[in-house]
Amino acid sequence: MIITGFRGTEPAQIRDWLSDATTPPWPGPGKTGYIHYGFGQALDSVFPTVKDALADLRDNDQSVWFTGHSLGGALAMLAGCRMYLEEPRLQADGIYTYGQPRTCDRLLAASCNRGFKDRLHRYVNNNDIVPQLPPEPAYTHADTLHYIDSTGRVRSSMPLLGSLTDRVKGATADLLAPAGDALRDHAVKQYVTALEKNLA
């Protein structure tokens, strides 16, 4: 098994990647749709190294997994899409992201949904603000969502009303700092704690 982890970033830094709304989108992998310019630029800076390392290391038909938190989640998702569309022999067996921002348009998201089906897993912790950026409809997510509710339970589906109620519950859990919930929920430690709780 080969696991490729993409390093995340702090919430203050990810705002830098998301802030330039005037920058034109970056062409999507395999000329499919488009992606956010900042994420495209970040992926281009590491993709050749990742591709070469996988070509060297995958010498015994090992499975390949991509993962990342925050910006790292965006890069894991886009690297997986790029391998799928441009380097099929190196295609990832699965992608797991945590607190990943929206990365691409609907055309590329639909292509990923077809290509990965149930092998792309996107985890969102309650009110985490980063997965809500950049705004729709310009950018979107692939379909697979695992929602971590306000009690730390991972849910594969949640009705809209239940989701809204749970978000309010999470936001009001800390009466001294309710506005900070969106950033607190983004911390990688919050994801690790919730996932460990679900393993028990």
PDB file of C-alpha atoms in Angstrom:
ATOM      1  CA  MET A   1       0.000   0.000   0.000  1.00  0.00           C
ATOM      2  CA  ILE A   2       1.248   3.492  -0.879  1.00  0.00           C
ATOM      3  CA  ILE A   3      -0.335   6.430   0.963  1.00  0.00           C
ATOM      4  CA  THR A   4       0.309   9.909  -0.386  1.00  0.00           C
ATOM      5  CA  GLY A   5      -0.554  12.579   2.182  1.00  0.00           C
ATOM      6  CA  PHE A   6      -0.861  16.220   1.140  1.00  0.00           C
ATOM      7  CA  ARG A   7      -0.036  18.706   3.869  1.00  0.00           C
ATOM      8  CA  GLY A   8      -2.805  21.040   4.978  1.00  0.00           C
ATOM      9  CA  THR A   9      -2.604  24.677   5.933  1.00  0.00           C
ATOM     10  CA  GLU A  10      -3.839  27.036   8.614  1.00  0.00           C
ATOM     11  CA  PRO A  11      -7.233  28.778   8.182  1.00  0.00           C
ATOM     12  CA  ALA A  12      -5.543  32.190   7.852  1.00  0.00           C
ATOM     13  CA  GLN A  13      -3.337  30.872   5.044  1.00  0.00           C
ATOM     14  CA  ILE A  14      -6.118  29.110   3.156  1.00  0.00           C
ATOM     15  CA  ARG A  15      -7.918  32.449   2.886  1.00  0.00           C
ATOM     16  CA  ASP A  16      -4.983  33.546   0.716  1.00  0.00           C
ATOM     17  CA  TRP A  17      -5.682  30.662  -1.695  1.00  0.00           C
ATOM     18  CA  LEU A  18      -9.379  31.459  -1.815  1.00  0.00           C
ATOM     19  CA  SER A  19      -9.343  35.241  -1.859  1.00  0.00           C
ATOM     20  CA  ASP A  20      -8.553  36.206  -5.477  1.00  0.00           C
ATOM     21  CA  ALA A  21     -11.981  36.079  -7.118  1.00  0.00           C
ATOM     22  CA  THR A  22     -10.724  37.999 -10.157  1.00  0.00           C
ATOM     23  CA  THR A  23      -8.201  35.323 -11.152  1.00  0.00           C
ATOM     24  CA  PRO A  24      -9.456  33.194 -14.049  1.00  0.00           C
ATOM     25  CA  PRO A  25     -10.010  29.496 -13.332  1.00  0.00           C
ATOM     26  CA  TRP A  26      -7.279  26.952 -14.096  1.00  0.00           C
ATOM     27  CA  PRO A  27      -8.035  24.306 -16.783  1.00  0.00           C
ATOM     28  CA  GLY A  28      -9.110  21.005 -15.229  1.00  0.00           C
ATOM     29  CA  PRO A  29      -7.173  17.731 -15.541  1.00  0.00           C
ATOM     30  CA  GLY A  30      -7.446  16.049 -18.923  1.00  0.00           C
ATOM     31  CA  LYS A  31      -9.057  19.251 -20.262  1.00  0.00           C
ATOM     32  CA  THR A  32     -12.160  18.425 -18.228  1.00  0.00           C
ATOM     33  CA  GLY A  33     -13.885  21.455 -16.726  1.00  0.00           C
ATOM     34  CA  TYR A  34     -11.933  23.908 -14.595  1.00  0.00           C
ATOM     35  CA  ILE A  35     -10.470  24.201 -11.105  1.00  0.00           C
ATOM     36  CA  HIS A  36      -9.679  27.057  -8.727  1.00  0.00           C
ATOM     37  CA  TYR A  37      -6.537  28.893  -9.847  1.00  0.00           C
ATOM     38  CA  GLY A  38      -4.789  28.790  -6.445  1.00  0.00           C
ATOM     39  CA  PHE A  39      -5.324  25.040  -6.110  1.00  0.00           C
ATOM     40  CA  GLY A  40      -4.206  24.435  -9.699  1.00  0.00           C
ATOM     41  CA  GLN A  41      -1.019  26.381  -9.089  1.00  0.00           C
ATOM     42  CA  ALA A  42      -0.340  24.527  -5.825  1.00  0.00           C
ATOM     43  CA  LEU A  43      -0.938  21.128  -7.459  1.00  0.00           C
ATOM     44  CA  ASP A  44       1.337  21.936 -10.403  1.00  0.00           C
ATOM     45  CA  SER A  45       4.166  22.691  -7.967  1.00  0.00           C
ATOM     46  CA  VAL A  46       4.087  19.141  -6.522  1.00  0.00           C
ATOM     47  CA  PHE A  47       2.447  16.924  -9.148  1.00  0.00           C
ATOM     48  CA  PRO A  48       5.576  15.964 -11.151  1.00  0.00           C
ATOM     49  CA  THR A  49       7.290  14.783  -7.945  1.00  0.00           C
ATOM     50  CA  VAL A  50       4.208  12.828  -6.841  1.00  0.00           C
ATOM     51  CA  LYS A  51       3.810  11.202 -10.254  1.00  0.00           C
ATOM     52  CA  ASP A  52       7.499  10.211 -10.468  1.00  0.00           C
ATOM     53  CA  ALA A  53       7.501   8.844  -6.905  1.00  0.00           C
ATOM     54  CA  LEU A  54       4.416   6.716  -7.584  1.00  0.00           C
ATOM     55  CA  ALA A  55       5.901   5.411 -10.842  1.00  0.00           C
ATOM     56  CA  ASP A  56       9.062   4.384  -8.949  1.00  0.00           C
ATOM     57  CA  LEU A  57       7.408   2.985  -5.817  1.00  0.00           C
ATOM     58  CA  ARG A  58       4.512   1.102  -7.395  1.00  0.00           C
ATOM     59  CA  ASP A  59       6.627  -1.863  -8.411  1.00  0.00           C
ATOM     60  CA  ASN A  60       4.478  -4.682  -7.042  1.00  0.00           C
ATOM     61  CA  ASP A  61       0.919  -3.623  -7.910  1.00  0.00           C
ATOM     62  CA  GLN A  62       0.469  -1.887  -4.554  1.00  0.00           C
ATOM     63  CA  SER A  63      -2.748  -0.011  -3.892  1.00  0.00           C
ATOM     64  CA  VAL A  64      -2.422   3.792  -3.913  1.00  0.00           C
ATOM     65  CA  TRP A  65      -4.320   6.147  -1.617  1.00  0.00           C
ATOM     66  CA  PHE A  66      -4.408   9.962  -1.546  1.00  0.00           C
ATOM     67  CA  THR A  67      -5.348  11.903   1.563  1.00  0.00           C
ATOM     68  CA  GLY A  68      -5.152  15.397   3.001  1.00  0.00           C
ATOM     69  CA  HIS A  69      -6.723  17.977   5.293  1.00  0.00           C
ATOM     70  CA  SER A  70      -7.823  21.471   4.235  1.00  0.00           C
ATOM     71  CA  LEU A  71      -5.677  22.629   1.291  1.00  0.00           C
ATOM     72  CA  GLY A  72      -4.097  19.162   1.419  1.00  0.00           C
ATOM     73  CA  GLY A  73      -7.564  17.679   0.872  1.00  0.00           C
ATOM     74  CA  ALA A  74      -8.074  19.859  -2.187  1.00  0.00           C
ATOM     75  CA  LEU A  75      -4.709  18.727  -3.573  1.00  0.00           C
ATOM     76  CA  ALA A  76      -5.426  15.059  -2.795  1.00  0.00           C
ATOM     77  CA  MET A  77      -8.752  15.248  -4.625  1.00  0.00           C
ATOM     78  CA  LEU A  78      -7.301  17.086  -7.623  1.00  0.00           C
ATOM     79  CA  ALA A  79      -4.210  14.849  -7.807  1.00  0.00           C
ATOM     80  CA  GLY A  80      -6.503  11.820  -7.785  1.00  0.00           C
ATOM     81  CA  CYS A  81      -8.595  13.335 -10.591  1.00  0.00           C
ATOM     82  CA  ARG A  82      -5.485  14.178 -12.566  1.00  0.00           C
ATOM     83  CA  MET A  83      -4.102  10.645 -12.263  1.00  0.00           C
ATOM     84  CA  TYR A  84      -7.492   9.222 -13.261  1.00  0.00           C
ATOM     85  CA  LEU A  85      -7.804  11.450 -16.335  1.00  0.00           C
ATOM     86  CA  GLU A  86      -4.150  11.766 -17.405  1.00  0.00           C
ATOM     87  CA  GLU A  87      -2.185   8.822 -15.921  1.00  0.00           C
ATOM     88  CA  PRO A  88      -4.653   5.897 -15.635  1.00  0.00           C
ATOM     89  CA  ARG A  89      -1.897   3.348 -14.911  1.00  0.00           C
ATOM     90  CA  LEU A  90      -1.072   5.281 -11.720  1.00  0.00           C
ATOM     91  CA  GLN A  91      -4.709   5.831 -10.764  1.00  0.00           C
ATOM     92  CA  ALA A  92      -5.444   6.009  -7.033  1.00  0.00           C
ATOM     93  CA  ASP A  93      -7.487   3.241  -5.457  1.00  0.00           C
ATOM     94  CA  GLY A  94      -9.127   5.763  -3.164  1.00  0.00           C
ATOM     95  CA  ILE A  95      -9.135   9.353  -1.914  1.00  0.00           C
ATOM     96  CA  TYR A  96      -9.903  10.493   1.645  1.00  0.00           C
ATOM     97  CA  THR A  97     -10.170  14.217   2.407  1.00  0.00           C
ATOM     98  CA  TYR A  98     -10.920  16.139   5.601  1.00  0.00           C
ATOM     99  CA  GLY A  99     -12.158  19.736   5.668  1.00  0.00           C
ATOM    100  CA  GLN A 100     -11.545  20.064   1.931  1.00  0.00           C
ATOM    101  CA  PRO A 101     -12.595  23.293   0.186  1.00  0.00           C
ATOM    102  CA  ARG A 102     -14.556  23.252  -3.067  1.00  0.00           C
ATOM    103  CA  THR A 103     -12.065  22.727  -5.865  1.00  0.00           C
ATOM    104  CA  CYS A 104     -13.725  22.438  -9.260  1.00  0.00           C
ATOM    105  CA  ASP A 105     -16.725  23.012 -11.505  1.00  0.00           C
ATOM    106  CA  ARG A 106     -19.644  20.594 -11.942  1.00  0.00           C
ATOM    107  CA  LEU A 107     -18.165  19.013 -15.083  1.00  0.00           C
ATOM    108  CA  LEU A 108     -15.007  17.822 -13.324  1.00  0.00           C
ATOM    109  CA  ALA A 109     -16.964  16.828 -10.197  1.00  0.00           C
ATOM    110  CA  ALA A 110     -19.258  14.653 -12.350  1.00  0.00           C
ATOM    111  CA  SER A 111     -16.226  13.026 -13.988  1.00  0.00           C
ATOM    112  CA  CYS A 112     -14.771  12.227 -10.537  1.00  0.00           C
ATOM    113  CA  ASN A 113     -18.105  10.820  -9.380  1.00  0.00           C
ATOM    114  CA  ARG A 114     -18.100   8.451 -12.364  1.00  0.00           C
ATOM    115  CA  GLY A 115     -14.437   7.515 -12.079  1.00  0.00           C
ATOM    116  CA  PHE A 116     -14.220   6.950  -8.344  1.00  0.00           C
ATOM    117  CA  LYS A 117     -17.826   6.071  -7.427  1.00  0.00           C
ATOM    118  CA  ASP A 118     -17.566   4.911  -3.798  1.00  0.00           C
ATOM    119  CA  ARG A 119     -13.781   5.319  -3.577  1.00  0.00           C
ATOM    120  CA  LEU A 120     -13.772   9.075  -2.939  1.00  0.00           C
ATOM    121  CA  HIS A 121     -14.562   9.990   0.672  1.00  0.00           C
ATOM    122  CA  ARG A 122     -14.964  13.590   1.814  1.00  0.00           C
ATOM    123  CA  TYR A 123     -15.332  14.224   5.561  1.00  0.00           C
ATOM    124  CA  VAL A 124     -16.828  17.478   6.868  1.00  0.00           C
ATOM    125  CA  ASN A 125     -16.906  18.287  10.586  1.00  0.00           C
ATOM    126  CA  ASN A 126     -20.200  19.988  11.520  1.00  0.00           C
ATOM    127  CA  ASN A 127     -19.771  23.754  10.912  1.00  0.00           C
ATOM    128  CA  ASP A 128     -16.281  23.658   9.375  1.00  0.00           C
ATOM    129  CA  ILE A 129     -16.178  26.827   7.238  1.00  0.00           C
ATOM    130  CA  VAL A 130     -13.536  25.704   4.724  1.00  0.00           C
ATOM    131  CA  PRO A 131     -15.692  23.132   2.846  1.00  0.00           C
ATOM    132  CA  GLN A 132     -18.158  25.983   2.195  1.00  0.00           C
ATOM    133  CA  LEU A 133     -15.508  27.918   0.215  1.00  0.00           C
ATOM    134  CA  PRO A 134     -15.049  29.073  -2.520  1.00  0.00           C
ATOM    135  CA  PRO A 135     -18.744  29.826  -3.052  1.00  0.00           C
ATOM    136  CA  GLU A 136     -21.146  27.908  -5.268  1.00  0.00           C
ATOM    137  CA  PRO A 137     -22.189  27.770  -8.065  1.00  0.00           C
ATOM    138  CA  ALA A 138     -18.754  28.498  -9.573  1.00  0.00           C
ATOM    139  CA  TYR A 139     -17.109  25.714  -7.554  1.00  0.00           C
ATOM    140  CA  THR A 140     -18.541  22.506  -6.149  1.00  0.00           C
ATOM    141  CA  HIS A 141     -17.714  19.187  -4.460  1.00  0.00           C
ATOM    142  CA  ALA A 142     -17.823  15.609  -5.676  1.00  0.00           C
ATOM    143  CA  ASP A 143     -20.813  13.691  -4.299  1.00  0.00           C
ATOM    144  CA  THR A 144     -19.457  11.459  -1.553  1.00  0.00           C
ATOM    145  CA  LEU A 145     -19.883  13.148   1.834  1.00  0.00           C
ATOM    146  CA  HIS A 146     -19.377  11.844   5.356  1.00  0.00           C
ATOM    147  CA  TYR A 147     -20.799  14.397   7.765  1.00  0.00           C
ATOM    148  CA  ILE A 148     -19.501  14.515  11.350  1.00  0.00           C
ATOM    149  CA  ASP A 149     -22.380  15.751  13.491  1.00  0.00           C
ATOM    150  CA  SER A 150     -22.190  17.932  16.607  1.00  0.00           C
ATOM    151  CA  THR A 151     -21.782  14.843  18.825  1.00  0.00           C
ATOM    152  CA  GLY A 152     -18.850  13.538  16.745  1.00  0.00           C
ATOM    153  CA  ARG A 153     -20.817  10.772  15.026  1.00  0.00           C
ATOM    154  CA  VAL A 154     -19.980  10.139  11.339  1.00  0.00           C
ATOM    155  CA  ARG A 155     -23.068  10.028   9.135  1.00  0.00           C
ATOM    156  CA  SER A 156     -23.163   8.938   5.497  1.00  0.00           C
ATOM    157  CA  SER A 157     -26.396  10.825   4.949  1.00  0.00           C
ATOM    158  CA  MET A 158     -28.361  13.451   6.806  1.00  0.00           C
ATOM    159  CA  PRO A 159     -31.700  15.035   5.841  1.00  0.00           C
ATOM    160  CA  LEU A 160     -31.553  18.781   5.192  1.00  0.00           C
ATOM    161  CA  LEU A 161     -33.660  19.711   8.233  1.00  0.00           C
ATOM    162  CA  GLY A 162     -31.633  17.416  10.485  1.00  0.00           C
ATOM    163  CA  SER A 163     -28.406  18.908   9.142  1.00  0.00           C
ATOM    164  CA  LEU A 164     -29.579  22.479   9.783  1.00  0.00           C
ATOM    165  CA  THR A 165     -30.695  21.615  13.324  1.00  0.00           C
ATOM    166  CA  ASP A 166     -27.390  19.877  14.018  1.00  0.00           C
ATOM    167  CA  ARG A 167     -25.387  22.847  12.720  1.00  0.00           C
ATOM    168  CA  VAL A 168     -27.272  25.188  15.060  1.00  0.00           C
ATOM    169  CA  LYS A 169     -26.634  22.775  17.929  1.00  0.00           C
ATOM    170  CA  GLY A 170     -22.898  22.770  17.121  1.00  0.00           C
ATOM    171  CA  ALA A 171     -22.736  26.543  16.773  1.00  0.00           C
ATOM    172  CA  THR A 172     -24.427  27.155  20.129  1.00  0.00           C
ATOM    173  CA  ALA A 173     -22.445  24.521  22.073  1.00  0.00           C
ATOM    174  CA  ASP A 174     -19.938  27.157  23.219  1.00  0.00           C
ATOM    175  CA  LEU A 175     -22.066  30.057  24.448  1.00  0.00           C
ATOM    176  CA  LEU A 176     -18.957  32.178  25.139  1.00  0.00           C
ATOM    177  CA  ALA A 177     -17.664  32.015  21.563  1.00  0.00           C
ATOM    178  CA  PRO A 178     -20.350  30.761  19.143  1.00  0.00           C
ATOM    179  CA  ALA A 179     -18.781  32.542  16.148  1.00  0.00           C
ATOM    180  CA  GLY A 180     -15.540  30.600  16.573  1.00  0.00           C
ATOM    181  CA  ASP A 181     -17.224  27.247  15.922  1.00  0.00           C
ATOM    182  CA  ALA A 182     -16.648  27.403  12.146  1.00  0.00           C
ATOM    183  CA  LEU A 183     -12.877  27.687  12.626  1.00  0.00           C
ATOM    184  CA  ARG A 184     -12.691  25.299  15.589  1.00  0.00           C
ATOM    185  CA  ASP A 185     -14.458  22.610  13.569  1.00  0.00           C
ATOM    186  CA  HIS A 186     -11.797  22.924  10.856  1.00  0.00           C
ATOM    187  CA  ALA A 187      -8.882  21.929  13.095  1.00  0.00           C
ATOM    188  CA  VAL A 188      -7.352  18.586  12.116  1.00  0.00           C
ATOM    189  CA  LYS A 189      -7.388  17.571  15.819  1.00  0.00           C
ATOM    190  CA  GLN A 190     -11.202  17.806  15.754  1.00  0.00           C
ATOM    191  CA  TYR A 191     -11.332  15.397  12.797  1.00  0.00           C
ATOM    192  CA  VAL A 192      -8.912  12.946  14.420  1.00  0.00           C
ATOM    193  CA  THR A 193     -10.874  12.992  17.705  1.00  0.00           C
ATOM    194  CA  ALA A 194     -14.193  12.353  15.929  1.00  0.00           C
ATOM    195  CA  LEU A 195     -12.816   9.545  13.751  1.00  0.00           C
ATOM    196  CA  GLU A 196     -11.145   7.831  16.721  1.00  0.00           C
ATOM    197  CA  LYS A 197     -14.464   8.032  18.586  1.00  0.00           C
ATOM    198  CA  ASN A 198     -16.198   6.296  15.667  1.00  0.00           C
ATOM    199  CA  LEU A 199     -13.649   3.464  15.680  1.00  0.00           C
ATOM    200  CA  ALA A 200     -14.498   2.587  19.280  1.00  0.00           C
TER     201      ALA A 200
END
